[in-house]
Coordinates of C-alpha atoms in Angstrom, one line a residue:
Chain V
X122 CA -0.2 -0.3 0.1
X123 CA 2.6 2.6 1.0
X124 CA 5.1 1.0 -1.6
X125 CA 2.2 1.9 -3.9
X126 CA 1.1 4.7 -3.2
X127 CA 4.9 6.6 -3.4
X128 CA 5.1 4.7 -7.0
X129 CA 2.3 7.1 -7.6
X130 CA 3.4 9.6 -6.1
X131 CA 6.8 9.6 -7.8
X132 CA 4.6 9.3 -11.3
X133 CA 3.0 11.9 -11.0
X134 CA 5.9 14.4 -9.9
X135 CA 8.2 13.0 -12.1
X136 CA 6.1 14.5 -15.4
X137 CA 5.1 17.7 -12.9
X138 CA 9.0 18.4 -12.7
X139 CA 9.9 17.4 -16.2
X140 CA 6.8 19.5 -17.7
X141 CA 8.1 22.3 -15.0
X142 CA 11.5 22.1 -15.9
X143 CA 11.7 24.0 -19.5
X144 CA 9.1 26.7 -17.4
X145 CA 11.9 27.0 -14.3
X146 CA 14.9 27.1 -16.4
X147 CA 13.3 30.6 -18.6
X148 CA 12.5 31.9 -15.8
X149 CA 15.2 31.9 -14.6
X150 CA 16.9 32.7 -18.2
X151 CA 14.5 35.9 -18.1
X152 CA 15.9 37.3 -14.6
X153 CA 20.0 35.9 -15.0
X154 CA 22.2 38.9 -15.6
X155 CA 24.5 36.7 -17.6
X156 CA 24.1 32.7 -18.0
X157 CA 27.2 31.2 -20.1
X158 CA 29.6 28.5 -19.5
X159 CA 28.2 27.7 -15.5
X160 CA 25.5 25.2 -14.3
X161 CA 23.8 28.5 -12.4
X162 CA 23.6 32.4 -13.4
X163 CA 26.4 35.2 -13.3
X164 CA 23.9 37.5 -11.4
X165 CA 20.4 37.8 -11.1
X166 CA 18.3 40.7 -12.3
X167 CA 14.7 42.4 -13.2
X168 CA 16.6 45.3 -16.0
X169 CA 15.0 42.5 -18.4
X170 CA 11.3 42.7 -17.5
X171 CA 12.3 46.7 -16.8
X172 CA 13.5 46.9 -20.5
X173 CA 10.1 45.5 -21.5
X174 CA 7.4 46.3 -19.5
X175 CA 8.9 49.9 -20.6
X176 CA 9.5 49.3 -24.2
X177 CA 6.2 50.8 -26.2
X178 CA 6.3 48.3 -29.1
X179 CA 5.4 45.4 -26.0
X180 CA 2.6 47.2 -24.5
X181 CA 1.2 48.6 -27.8
X182 CA 1.4 44.9 -28.7
X183 CA 0.1 43.9 -25.8
X184 CA -3.1 46.3 -25.8
X185 CA -3.6 45.7 -29.2
X186 CA -3.9 41.9 -28.4
X187 CA -6.3 42.5 -25.4
X188 CA -8.7 44.2 -27.8
X189 CA -9.1 42.2 -30.4
X190 CA -9.3 39.0 -28.3
X191 CA -12.2 41.5 -26.1
X192 CA -13.4 42.4 -29.0
X193 CA -13.5 38.5 -30.5
X194 CA -15.6 37.5 -27.8
X195 CA -18.3 40.3 -27.5
X196 CA -18.9 39.3 -30.9
X197 CA -18.8 35.5 -30.4
X198 CA -21.2 36.4 -27.3
X199 CA -23.9 38.1 -28.6
X200 CA -23.9 36.0 -31.6
X201 CA -24.1 32.9 -29.7
X202 CA -25.9 33.0 -26.1
X203 CA -29.3 33.8 -28.2
X204 CA -28.5 31.1 -30.6
X205 CA -28.5 28.9 -28.4
X206 CA -31.6 30.4 -26.6
X207 CA -32.9 30.2 -30.0
X208 CA -32.1 26.5 -30.3
X209 CA -32.9 24.9 -27.4
X210 CA -36.0 26.3 -27.0
X211 CA -37.3 26.7 -30.0
X212 CA -35.9 24.2 -32.6
X213 CA -34.4 21.6 -29.8
X214 CA -34.4 18.8 -33.0
X215 CA -31.7 20.7 -34.4
X216 CA -29.0 20.9 -31.8
X217 CA -27.7 17.8 -33.9
X218 CA -26.7 21.0 -37.0
X219 CA -25.1 23.1 -34.0
X220 CA -23.6 20.1 -32.7
X221 CA -22.3 20.1 -36.2
X222 CA -21.2 23.2 -37.5
X223 CA -19.6 24.1 -34.5
X224 CA -17.2 21.7 -34.7
X225 CA -16.1 23.1 -38.4
X226 CA -13.6 25.2 -37.6
X227 CA -11.6 22.8 -35.8
X228 CA -11.8 20.5 -38.4
X229 CA -9.3 23.6 -40.7
X230 CA -7.0 23.9 -40.3
X231 CA -5.7 27.0 -39.4
X232 CA -3.7 27.6 -42.5
X233 CA -6.4 26.1 -45.1
X234 CA -8.9 28.7 -43.8
X235 CA -6.2 31.6 -43.5
X236 CA -6.2 31.5 -47.1
X237 CA -9.5 31.3 -47.9
X238 CA -10.5 34.0 -45.2
X239 CA -7.6 36.3 -47.1
X240 CA -9.4 35.4 -50.4
X241 CA -13.1 36.6 -48.7
X242 CA -12.4 40.0 -47.0
X243 CA -8.9 41.3 -49.3
X244 CA -12.0 42.8 -52.0
X245 CA -15.3 44.3 -51.5
X246 CA -17.8 44.3 -49.6
X247 CA -15.2 43.7 -47.0
X248 CA -11.5 44.5 -48.0
X249 CA -10.2 44.3 -44.6
X250 CA -6.6 42.0 -44.9
X251 CA -4.5 43.6 -42.6
X252 CA -6.4 45.4 -40.0
X253 CA -8.0 44.5 -36.9
X254 CA -11.6 43.8 -37.7
X255 CA -10.0 40.5 -40.2
X256 CA -8.3 38.8 -36.7
X257 CA -11.8 39.9 -34.9
X258 CA -14.6 38.2 -37.0
X259 CA -11.9 35.1 -37.0
X260 CA -11.2 34.8 -33.7
X261 CA -14.7 35.1 -33.1
X262 CA -15.4 31.3 -34.7
X263 CA -12.6 30.1 -33.1
X264 CA -13.9 31.3 -30.2
X265 CA -17.5 29.7 -31.0
X266 CA -16.8 26.0 -30.3
X267 CA -15.9 26.9 -26.6
X268 CA -18.1 29.0 -25.7
X269 CA -21.1 26.9 -27.1
X270 CA -20.0 23.9 -25.8
X271 CA -19.9 25.9 -22.1
X272 CA -23.1 27.1 -22.5
X273 CA -25.3 24.4 -24.1
X274 CA -24.0 22.3 -21.0
X275 CA -25.4 24.7 -18.8
X276 CA -28.8 25.0 -21.0
X277 CA -29.2 21.6 -20.2
X278 CA -28.5 21.3 -17.2
X279 CA -31.8 23.7 -16.9
X280 CA -35.6 22.1 -17.5
X281 CA -36.0 25.4 -20.0
X282 CA -39.4 24.1 -20.9
X283 CA -41.2 24.4 -17.6
X284 CA -39.1 26.9 -16.1
X285 CA -39.8 29.4 -19.4
X286 CA -43.5 27.9 -18.7
X287 CA -43.2 28.9 -15.8
X288 CA -42.3 32.2 -16.1
X289 CA -44.9 33.2 -18.7
X290 CA -47.6 31.8 -16.4
X291 CA -46.0 34.3 -14.2
X292 CA -47.0 37.2 -15.8
X293 CA -43.1 37.2 -17.5
X294 CA -42.7 37.8 -21.5
X295 CA -40.2 36.0 -23.2
X296 CA -37.7 38.6 -23.4
X297 CA -38.2 39.1 -19.4
X298 CA -37.7 35.1 -19.0
X299 CA -34.5 35.1 -20.7
X300 CA -33.9 37.8 -18.9
X301 CA -34.7 37.5 -15.4
X302 CA -34.4 33.6 -15.3
X303 CA -32.0 32.0 -18.8
X304 CA -29.4 34.5 -18.4
X305 CA -28.6 34.2 -15.3
X306 CA -28.4 30.6 -15.1
X307 CA -25.9 30.4 -17.9
X308 CA -24.5 32.8 -16.9
X309 CA -21.4 30.6 -15.1
X310 CA -20.7 29.0 -18.2
X311 CA -20.4 32.3 -20.1
X312 CA -18.7 33.5 -17.9
X313 CA -16.0 30.4 -18.0
X314 CA -15.9 30.0 -21.4
X315 CA -15.3 33.4 -22.1
X316 CA -11.7 33.0 -20.0
X317 CA -10.7 30.4 -21.3
X318 CA -11.3 31.0 -24.6
X319 CA -9.4 34.7 -24.0
X320 CA -6.6 32.4 -22.7
X321 CA -6.5 30.5 -26.2
X322 CA -6.9 33.3 -28.8
X323 CA -4.0 35.3 -26.6
X324 CA -2.0 33.0 -27.9
X325 CA -3.1 32.4 -31.3
X326 CA 0.1 33.0 -33.4
X327 CA -0.8 31.7 -37.6
X328 CA -3.5 34.0 -38.0
X329 CA -2.3 36.5 -36.6
X330 CA 0.6 36.8 -38.5
X331 CA -0.6 35.4 -41.9
X332 CA -3.5 37.7 -41.9
X333 CA -3.0 41.2 -40.5
X334 CA 1.5 40.4 -39.6
X335 CA 3.6 43.4 -38.3
X336 CA 1.0 45.9 -39.9
X337 CA -1.0 45.6 -36.3
X338 CA 1.1 43.3 -34.0
X339 CA -0.7 41.0 -31.5
X340 CA 1.9 40.1 -28.8
X341 CA 2.4 36.5 -30.3
X342 CA 3.9 38.3 -33.4
X343 CA 5.4 40.4 -31.3
X344 CA 7.7 38.0 -29.5
X345 CA 7.9 36.4 -33.1
X346 CA 9.2 39.4 -34.4
X347 CA 11.5 39.9 -31.2
X348 CA 13.2 36.4 -31.6
X349 CA 16.7 37.5 -32.7
X350 CA 17.7 39.5 -29.5
X351 CA 18.5 39.1 -26.4
X352 CA 17.2 35.6 -25.4
X353 CA 17.1 36.8 -21.4
X354 CA 14.6 39.4 -23.4
X355 CA 12.2 36.8 -25.3
X356 CA 12.6 35.1 -21.9
X357 CA 11.0 37.4 -19.9
X358 CA 8.6 38.4 -22.6
X359 CA 7.4 34.3 -22.4
X360 CA 7.2 34.3 -18.4
X361 CA 5.4 37.6 -18.5
X362 CA 3.2 36.3 -21.0
X363 CA 2.7 32.7 -19.2
X364 CA 2.0 34.5 -15.9
X365 CA -0.9 36.8 -17.8
X366 CA -2.8 33.7 -18.9
X367 CA -2.3 32.0 -16.1
X368 CA -4.3 34.0 -13.8
X369 CA -6.9 33.8 -16.3
X370 CA -7.1 30.7 -17.0
X371 CA -7.1 30.0 -12.7
X372 CA -9.3 32.5 -12.7
X373 CA -11.3 30.3 -14.7
X374 CA -11.4 27.0 -12.5
X375 CA -12.1 29.2 -9.6
X376 CA -15.4 30.0 -11.1
X377 CA -16.2 27.0 -12.5
X378 CA -16.2 25.3 -9.1
Chain B
X924 CA -73.6 29.6 -14.0
X925 CA -70.6 27.6 -13.6
X926 CA -67.0 29.0 -13.3
X927 CA -65.3 27.2 -15.6
X928 CA -67.1 26.3 -19.1
X929 CA -64.8 24.1 -21.5
X930 CA -66.9 23.9 -24.6
X931 CA -66.1 21.5 -27.8
X932 CA -62.1 21.7 -27.3
X933 CA -60.1 19.7 -29.7
X934 CA -56.5 19.5 -29.9
X935 CA -54.5 17.7 -32.5
X936 CA -50.7 17.4 -32.8
X937 CA -49.8 17.6 -36.5
X938 CA -52.9 15.0 -37.4
X939 CA -53.0 12.6 -34.5
X940 CA -55.8 14.1 -32.5
X941 CA -54.5 14.4 -28.4
X942 CA -57.7 14.8 -27.6
X943 CA -61.6 16.1 -29.5
X944 CA -64.9 17.3 -28.1
X945 CA -63.6 17.5 -24.5
X946 CA -67.2 19.5 -22.5
X947 CA -67.2 20.5 -18.8
X948 CA -68.0 22.6 -16.7
X949 CA -66.7 23.8 -13.4
X950 CA -68.0 25.3 -10.3
X951 CA -66.0 28.3 -8.5
X952 CA -64.4 26.1 -5.4
X953 CA -65.0 22.8 -6.9
X954 CA -61.6 20.5 -6.8
X955 CA -61.2 18.4 -10.2
X956 CA -59.3 15.4 -10.8
X957 CA -58.2 14.7 -14.6
X958 CA -57.2 11.0 -14.1
X959 CA -56.1 9.2 -17.0
X960 CA -53.6 6.6 -17.8
X961 CA -49.7 8.3 -19.0
X962 CA -50.7 9.4 -23.1
X963 CA -54.3 10.2 -22.6
X964 CA -54.0 13.7 -23.4
X965 CA -54.7 14.9 -19.9
X966 CA -51.7 17.1 -19.4
X967 CA -52.3 18.5 -22.7
X968 CA -55.3 19.2 -21.9
X969 CA -54.2 21.3 -19.1
X970 CA -51.7 22.9 -20.0
X971 CA -54.3 24.2 -23.3
X972 CA -56.3 25.4 -20.5
X973 CA -53.1 26.9 -19.2
X974 CA -52.4 29.0 -22.6
X975 CA -49.4 27.2 -22.9
X976 CA -50.5 25.5 -26.1
X977 CA -53.2 26.5 -28.6
X978 CA -56.3 24.6 -29.5
X979 CA -57.3 23.5 -32.7
X980 CA -61.6 24.2 -31.6
X981 CA -63.4 24.8 -29.1
X982 CA -63.8 27.0 -26.0
X983 CA -63.0 27.8 -23.4
X984 CA -64.9 31.0 -20.7
X985 CA -63.3 31.8 -16.3
X986 CA -66.0 33.1 -14.7
X987 CA -67.6 34.2 -17.9
X988 CA -64.7 35.7 -19.9
X989 CA -63.8 33.9 -23.1
X990 CA -60.2 33.3 -22.9
X991 CA -59.8 31.1 -25.5
X992 CA -56.7 32.7 -27.1
X993 CA -55.5 35.1 -24.6
X994 CA -51.6 34.5 -23.8
X995 CA -50.8 32.7 -20.9
X996 CA -49.4 36.0 -19.5
X997 CA -52.9 37.5 -18.8
X998 CA -55.6 34.2 -18.0
X999 CA -55.1 34.7 -14.4
X1000 CA -54.5 30.9 -14.6
X1001 CA -51.1 29.5 -12.2
X1002 CA -49.9 26.2 -12.5
X1003 CA -47.7 23.6 -9.8
X1004 CA -45.7 21.6 -12.5
X1005 CA -44.5 18.2 -11.8
X1006 CA -40.3 19.1 -12.2
X1007 CA -41.1 21.8 -9.7
X1008 CA -39.6 24.5 -12.3
X1009 CA -38.4 26.6 -9.7
X1010 CA -35.8 29.1 -10.6
X1011 CA -32.3 27.9 -9.8
X1012 CA -30.5 31.6 -9.5
X1013 CA -33.7 32.7 -7.4
X1014 CA -34.0 32.1 -3.3
X1015 CA -37.4 30.6 -1.5
X1016 CA -38.9 34.5 -1.5
X1017 CA -37.5 35.6 -5.1
X1018 CA -39.5 32.6 -6.3
X1019 CA -42.9 33.7 -4.9
X1020 CA -42.3 36.9 -5.6
X1021 CA -41.2 36.6 -9.1
X1022 CA -44.9 36.9 -10.8
X1023 CA -45.8 39.7 -8.2
X1024 CA -43.0 41.8 -9.1
X1025 CA -44.3 40.9 -13.3
X1026 CA -47.3 42.5 -11.8
X1027 CA -45.5 45.4 -10.8
X1028 CA -47.3 45.5 -7.0
X1029 CA -45.6 47.7 -4.7
X1030 CA -42.8 46.4 -2.3
X1031 CA -45.0 46.7 0.5
X1032 CA -47.4 44.2 -1.0
X1033 CA -45.0 41.6 -2.6
X1034 CA -43.4 41.7 0.9
X1035 CA -46.9 41.4 2.7
X1036 CA -47.5 38.5 0.0
X1037 CA -44.6 37.0 0.2
X1038 CA -44.8 36.3 3.9
X1039 CA -48.3 35.2 3.8
X1040 CA -47.8 32.4 0.9
X1041 CA -44.1 31.1 3.0
X1042 CA -46.5 30.5 6.5
X1043 CA -49.6 29.0 4.5
X1044 CA -46.7 26.3 2.9
X1045 CA -44.9 26.1 6.4
X1046 CA -41.6 27.3 5.2
X1047 CA -40.7 29.7 7.6
X1048 CA -37.2 29.6 8.3
X1049 CA -36.0 29.0 3.9
X1050 CA -37.1 32.2 3.0
X1051 CA -33.2 32.8 1.8
X1052 CA -32.5 28.9 0.5
X1053 CA -32.1 28.4 -3.1
X1054 CA -33.6 25.3 -4.6
X1055 CA -30.9 23.0 -4.5
X1056 CA -30.7 23.8 -0.7
X1057 CA -34.0 21.5 -0.3
X1058 CA -35.8 18.3 -0.6
X1059 CA -38.5 18.0 -3.0
X1060 CA -41.2 18.8 -1.4
X1061 CA -39.9 21.5 0.3
X1062 CA -39.3 22.7 -3.4
X1063 CA -42.9 22.0 -4.5
X1064 CA -44.4 23.7 -1.8
X1065 CA -42.2 26.8 -2.5
X1066 CA -43.8 26.1 -6.2
X1067 CA -47.6 26.1 -4.9
X1068 CA -47.0 29.4 -2.5
X1069 CA -45.1 31.0 -5.9
X1070 CA -48.5 30.1 -7.5
X1071 CA -50.7 30.7 -4.6
X1072 CA -49.8 34.5 -4.3
X1073 CA -50.5 35.8 -7.4
X1074 CA -54.4 34.6 -6.3
X1075 CA -55.0 32.8 -10.0
X1076 CA -58.6 32.1 -10.9
X1077 CA -57.7 29.5 -11.8
X1078 CA -55.1 26.3 -10.4
X1079 CA -53.5 24.4 -12.1
X1080 CA -51.6 21.2 -10.8
X1081 CA -49.9 18.7 -13.3
X1082 CA -49.0 15.4 -11.1
X1083 CA -47.2 17.4 -8.8
X1084 CA -46.9 15.1 -6.1
X1085 CA -45.4 12.2 -8.6
X1086 CA -41.7 13.0 -8.2
X1087 CA -41.7 12.6 -4.2
X1088 CA -41.4 10.0 -1.7
X1089 CA -44.8 7.9 -0.4
X1090 CA -44.9 9.5 3.1
X1091 CA -44.4 12.9 1.7
X1092 CA -46.9 12.8 -1.3
X1093 CA -49.1 11.9 1.7
X1094 CA -48.5 14.1 4.0
X1095 CA -48.2 17.3 0.5
X1096 CA -51.5 15.7 -0.8
X1097 CA -53.2 16.9 2.3
X1098 CA -51.5 20.0 2.6
X1099 CA -53.1 21.1 -0.9
X1100 CA -56.5 20.1 -0.5
X1101 CA -56.2 21.5 3.4
X1102 CA -55.6 25.1 1.7
X1103 CA -57.4 24.3 -1.7
X1104 CA -60.8 24.2 1.0
X1105 CA -59.7 27.5 3.0
X1106 CA -59.4 29.4 -0.3
X1107 CA -62.0 28.4 -1.7
X1108 CA -60.2 27.6 -5.3
X1109 CA -60.6 26.6 -8.3
X1110 CA -58.1 23.5 -9.1
X1111 CA -57.6 21.0 -11.8
X1112 CA -55.2 18.4 -10.8
X1113 CA -53.5 15.8 -13.3
X1114 CA -52.8 12.7 -12.4
X1115 CA -52.2 8.8 -12.8
X1116 CA -52.4 7.9 -9.3
X1117 CA -55.7 6.9 -8.3
X1118 CA -55.7 6.6 -4.7
X1119 CA -54.6 10.7 -4.9
X1120 CA -57.8 11.2 -6.8
X1121 CA -60.5 9.5 -4.9
X1122 CA -58.8 10.6 -2.0
X1123 CA -58.4 14.6 -2.8
X1124 CA -61.5 15.6 -5.5
X1125 CA -64.5 17.0 -5.6
X1126 CA -65.3 15.3 -8.9
X1127 CA -62.8 13.1 -10.9
X1128 CA -63.0 13.2 -14.4
X1129 CA -61.7 9.9 -15.8
X1130 CA -59.7 10.3 -19.5
X1131 CA -59.2 7.4 -22.2
X1132 CA -57.9 8.1 -25.6
X1133 CA -58.2 12.0 -25.5
X1134 CA -62.0 11.6 -24.4
X1135 CA -63.5 12.4 -20.9
X1136 CA -64.7 8.3 -20.6
X1137 CA -66.8 9.6 -16.9
X1138 CA -66.9 12.1 -14.3
X1139 CA -68.5 12.5 -10.9
X1140 CA -67.6 12.2 -7.1
X1141 CA -65.0 9.5 -6.6
X1142 CA -67.8 7.6 -5.3
X1143 CA -69.7 7.2 -8.1
X1144 CA -66.5 6.1 -10.5
X1145 CA -65.5 3.8 -7.7
X1146 CA -69.2 1.8 -7.7
X1147 CA -70.4 2.9 -10.8
X1148 CA -68.0 2.5 -14.0
X1149 CA -69.3 3.5 -16.9
X1150 CA -67.5 1.5 -19.0
X1151 CA -64.5 -1.6 -19.4
X1152 CA -62.5 0.8 -19.0
X1153 CA -62.9 2.7 -15.5
X1154 CA -63.7 -0.7 -14.2
X1155 CA -60.2 -1.7 -15.4
X1156 CA -58.3 1.3 -14.3
X1157 CA -60.2 2.2 -11.5
X1158 CA -59.6 -0.2 -8.2
X1159 CA -59.1 -3.8 -9.1
X1160 CA -62.7 -5.3 -10.3
X1161 CA -63.0 -8.2 -11.9
X1162 CA -63.7 -7.9 -15.0
X1163 CA -65.8 -11.1 -16.3
X1164 CA -66.3 -11.9 -19.9
X1165 CA -70.1 -12.1 -20.6
X1166 CA -69.9 -16.2 -21.2
X1167 CA -67.7 -15.9 -18.2
X1168 CA -70.3 -14.6 -15.5
X1169 CA -73.5 -16.2 -16.9
X1170 CA -72.0 -19.2 -16.4
X1171 CA -70.5 -18.2 -13.0
X1172 CA -73.3 -16.0 -11.6
X1173 CA -76.2 -17.2 -13.3
X1174 CA -77.0 -13.7 -14.6
X1175 CA -79.0 -13.4 -17.6
X1176 CA -76.6 -10.4 -19.4
X1177 CA -75.1 -10.0 -22.8
X1178 CA -71.9 -7.1 -21.3
X1179 CA -69.2 -7.9 -19.6
X1180 CA -69.3 -7.8 -15.9
X1181 CA -67.2 -6.0 -13.2
X1182 CA -67.2 -7.3 -9.7
X1183 CA -65.4 -5.3 -6.9
X1184 CA -62.8 -7.5 -5.1
X1185 CA -64.5 -6.6 -1.9
X1186 CA -67.6 -7.6 -2.8
X1187 CA -66.9 -11.3 -2.7
X1188 CA -67.0 -13.1 0.4
X1189 CA -65.3 -16.1 1.9
X1190 CA -68.2 -17.9 3.1
X1191 CA -65.9 -20.7 5.3
X1192 CA -64.9 -17.8 6.7
X1193 CA -67.3 -15.0 6.7
X1194 CA -71.3 -15.0 7.8
X1195 CA -73.1 -14.3 4.8
X1196 CA -75.0 -10.3 5.8
X1197 CA -78.7 -11.2 5.2
X1198 CA -79.7 -7.7 4.1
X1199 CA -77.5 -8.2 0.7
X1200 CA -78.8 -10.5 -2.6
X1201 CA -75.4 -13.5 -2.7
X1202 CA -74.9 -15.3 -5.5
X1203 CA -75.2 -19.6 -5.5
X1204 CA -71.1 -20.3 -3.4
X1205 CA -68.8 -20.8 -5.8
X1206 CA -65.7 -22.9 -5.1
X1207 CA -62.3 -22.1 -5.8
X1208 CA -58.7 -22.8 -5.1
X1209 CA -56.4 -20.2 -3.8
X1210 CA -53.8 -19.7 -6.3
X1211 CA -52.0 -17.1 -4.1
X1212 CA -52.1 -14.0 -0.9
X1213 CA -50.9 -10.8 -0.4
X1214 CA -51.0 -8.9 2.9
X1215 CA -51.6 -5.5 2.2
X1216 CA -51.8 -3.8 5.7
X1217 CA -55.4 -3.6 6.3
X1218 CA -56.4 -6.0 3.1
X1219 CA -55.8 -10.1 2.6
X1220 CA -56.1 -9.7 -1.1
X1221 CA -56.7 -13.4 -2.1
X1222 CA -55.7 -14.7 -5.9
X1223 CA -58.9 -17.5 -6.5
X1224 CA -58.7 -20.3 -9.2
X1225 CA -62.7 -20.7 -10.3
X1226 CA -63.8 -23.4 -12.7
X1227 CA -64.6 -20.4 -14.9
X1228 CA -61.3 -18.0 -14.5
X1229 CA -59.6 -16.0 -11.5
X1230 CA -61.1 -14.2 -9.2
X1231 CA -59.7 -11.6 -6.7
X1232 CA -61.0 -11.1 -3.1
X1233 CA -60.4 -8.6 -0.4
X1234 CA -60.6 -9.5 2.6
X1235 CA -61.3 -7.3 6.3
X1236 CA -57.5 -7.9 8.4
X1237 CA -59.1 -8.9 11.3
X1238 CA -56.6 -11.7 12.7
X1239 CA -53.9 -13.5 11.4
X1240 CA -55.7 -16.9 12.0
X1241 CA -57.9 -16.0 8.8
X1242 CA -54.7 -16.3 6.1
X1243 CA -55.1 -19.2 4.5
X1244 CA -52.5 -21.2 2.6
X1245 CA -52.1 -21.9 -0.9
X1246 CA -54.0 -24.3 -2.9
X1247 CA -56.9 -24.0 -0.1
X1248 CA -60.5 -24.9 -1.4
X1249 CA -62.9 -22.4 -0.5
X1250 CA -66.0 -21.1 -1.2
X1251 CA -67.0 -17.9 -2.0
X1252 CA -69.9 -16.0 -2.8
X1253 CA -70.4 -12.8 -4.8
X1254 CA -73.1 -9.6 -3.7
X1255 CA -74.4 -9.7 -6.6
X1256 CA -76.0 -6.0 -5.9
X1257 CA -72.7 -4.8 -6.5
X1258 CA -72.4 -6.5 -9.7
X1259 CA -72.0 -4.1 -12.1
X1260 CA -72.4 -4.8 -16.0
X1261 CA -70.7 -3.0 -18.4
X1262 CA -70.0 -1.8 -22.0

């Protein structure tokens, strides 16, 4: 009993250590003054972080990433929440169609779909290639599967037909019932999916690079463009980015409990 | 004049009729039960009265007002669901207050009525609980209070007790009936449970395949079944084919015959009541016996088929073992010919 327990703990912590090791060394590297031919760095410093967080180009890319993610998530929410309500309440038989549709963004690899997106958005009526708009319109489609799943799960947990009937009989219009009864009950699922999608979109690189590139630099594209500068500097960038996403994911997990 | 008048009501789903030619009237303060097997159309009928489903034909009048095409919000009808349908994001108080807020009543009035509602269903101390913190019985009482505070013209109950366990079901059954009588509230109750129907109702409308096959008091429905369906649905009637009845009882009949299990006497065990008219002795063999508490139920094999016989459980020495030969006599006053 004792031995097998110890073995299990060993395996789990071993895997954890393997996964954590590159992250830890990156963190240490970002804090090192110089780390050349020695086992441990020569000295520790926050200079790389100070340098990074005072770089206007970094701050701009950071802000632009946040803006695009928020825009995409707002668009996604506005589209998917009413759609889910309509499908679940009025057309429950169409759920399978939704399940199929919602898988499509997964089915096509980003490199392939970006070619199509470039075609669509290059000319009229939507000449938005190279602008942040194309990323917003692309990102919300990537976020849809996550958002749909999470919200649909919350919706499944409700007895929607009976709740709507009860609200109607108590004098509420369908709109009031949606606002006062349905929305508060799917709020948790919605918020969790928003946080998770945010972390996910925040680290998106392929679309950002192909569709917009340096014309509207996001954090990932900035990181890519900085790859030839000091390794300490890019390490500080990676760790900063990682901590940001970690906090978001942690909040999402906390809300999910 | 009747308080509720339903005339020629009909409903189809696609081309299949759910019910048709439904006619009945209900007096103010009456407790009506729609009783029937699942799929007989009773729940759909209730939903049509509530305004949750549309009807294809006919009219519904409440207190002289035609509500047939009014939306559910404006009918002044409240409903309690089998699934409780409480709003999970709201406390007990907020659930009960929901309908009053929709009516835009003053907050004083809302508070007063919610307090009354909570007292009526005895949920004091649970005001700030959420539905998931309550037991099934408590949840259904919240749903009941939520309907009662609306002071509805009609209260509809759609199998409200079916999801509860036996003891709570009995308590709540009595509580609902008491409140209904106290408020003189016109109530329509849907169930497939004959015991609920018989114990709670002023009148029972028995439904089968989309039609009301018999309506009347519990006593009438129980003792005078209108047809073979009613006899087989209510109680545990012995239903004999015409030729069986002729052979067994010497009756001159072309119809099926219904005999209640408690109107058959085991003459070797109990004295014959001389005021009633009994059949010739029928000999039978005990096939099985079941103790139902206050009643012992025997299944007896006779030459002309099986009979179920109920005997009051007065003392244990009456419990007769399997295979015993006994003499039966049927109280002919209680034998009913049914179509």
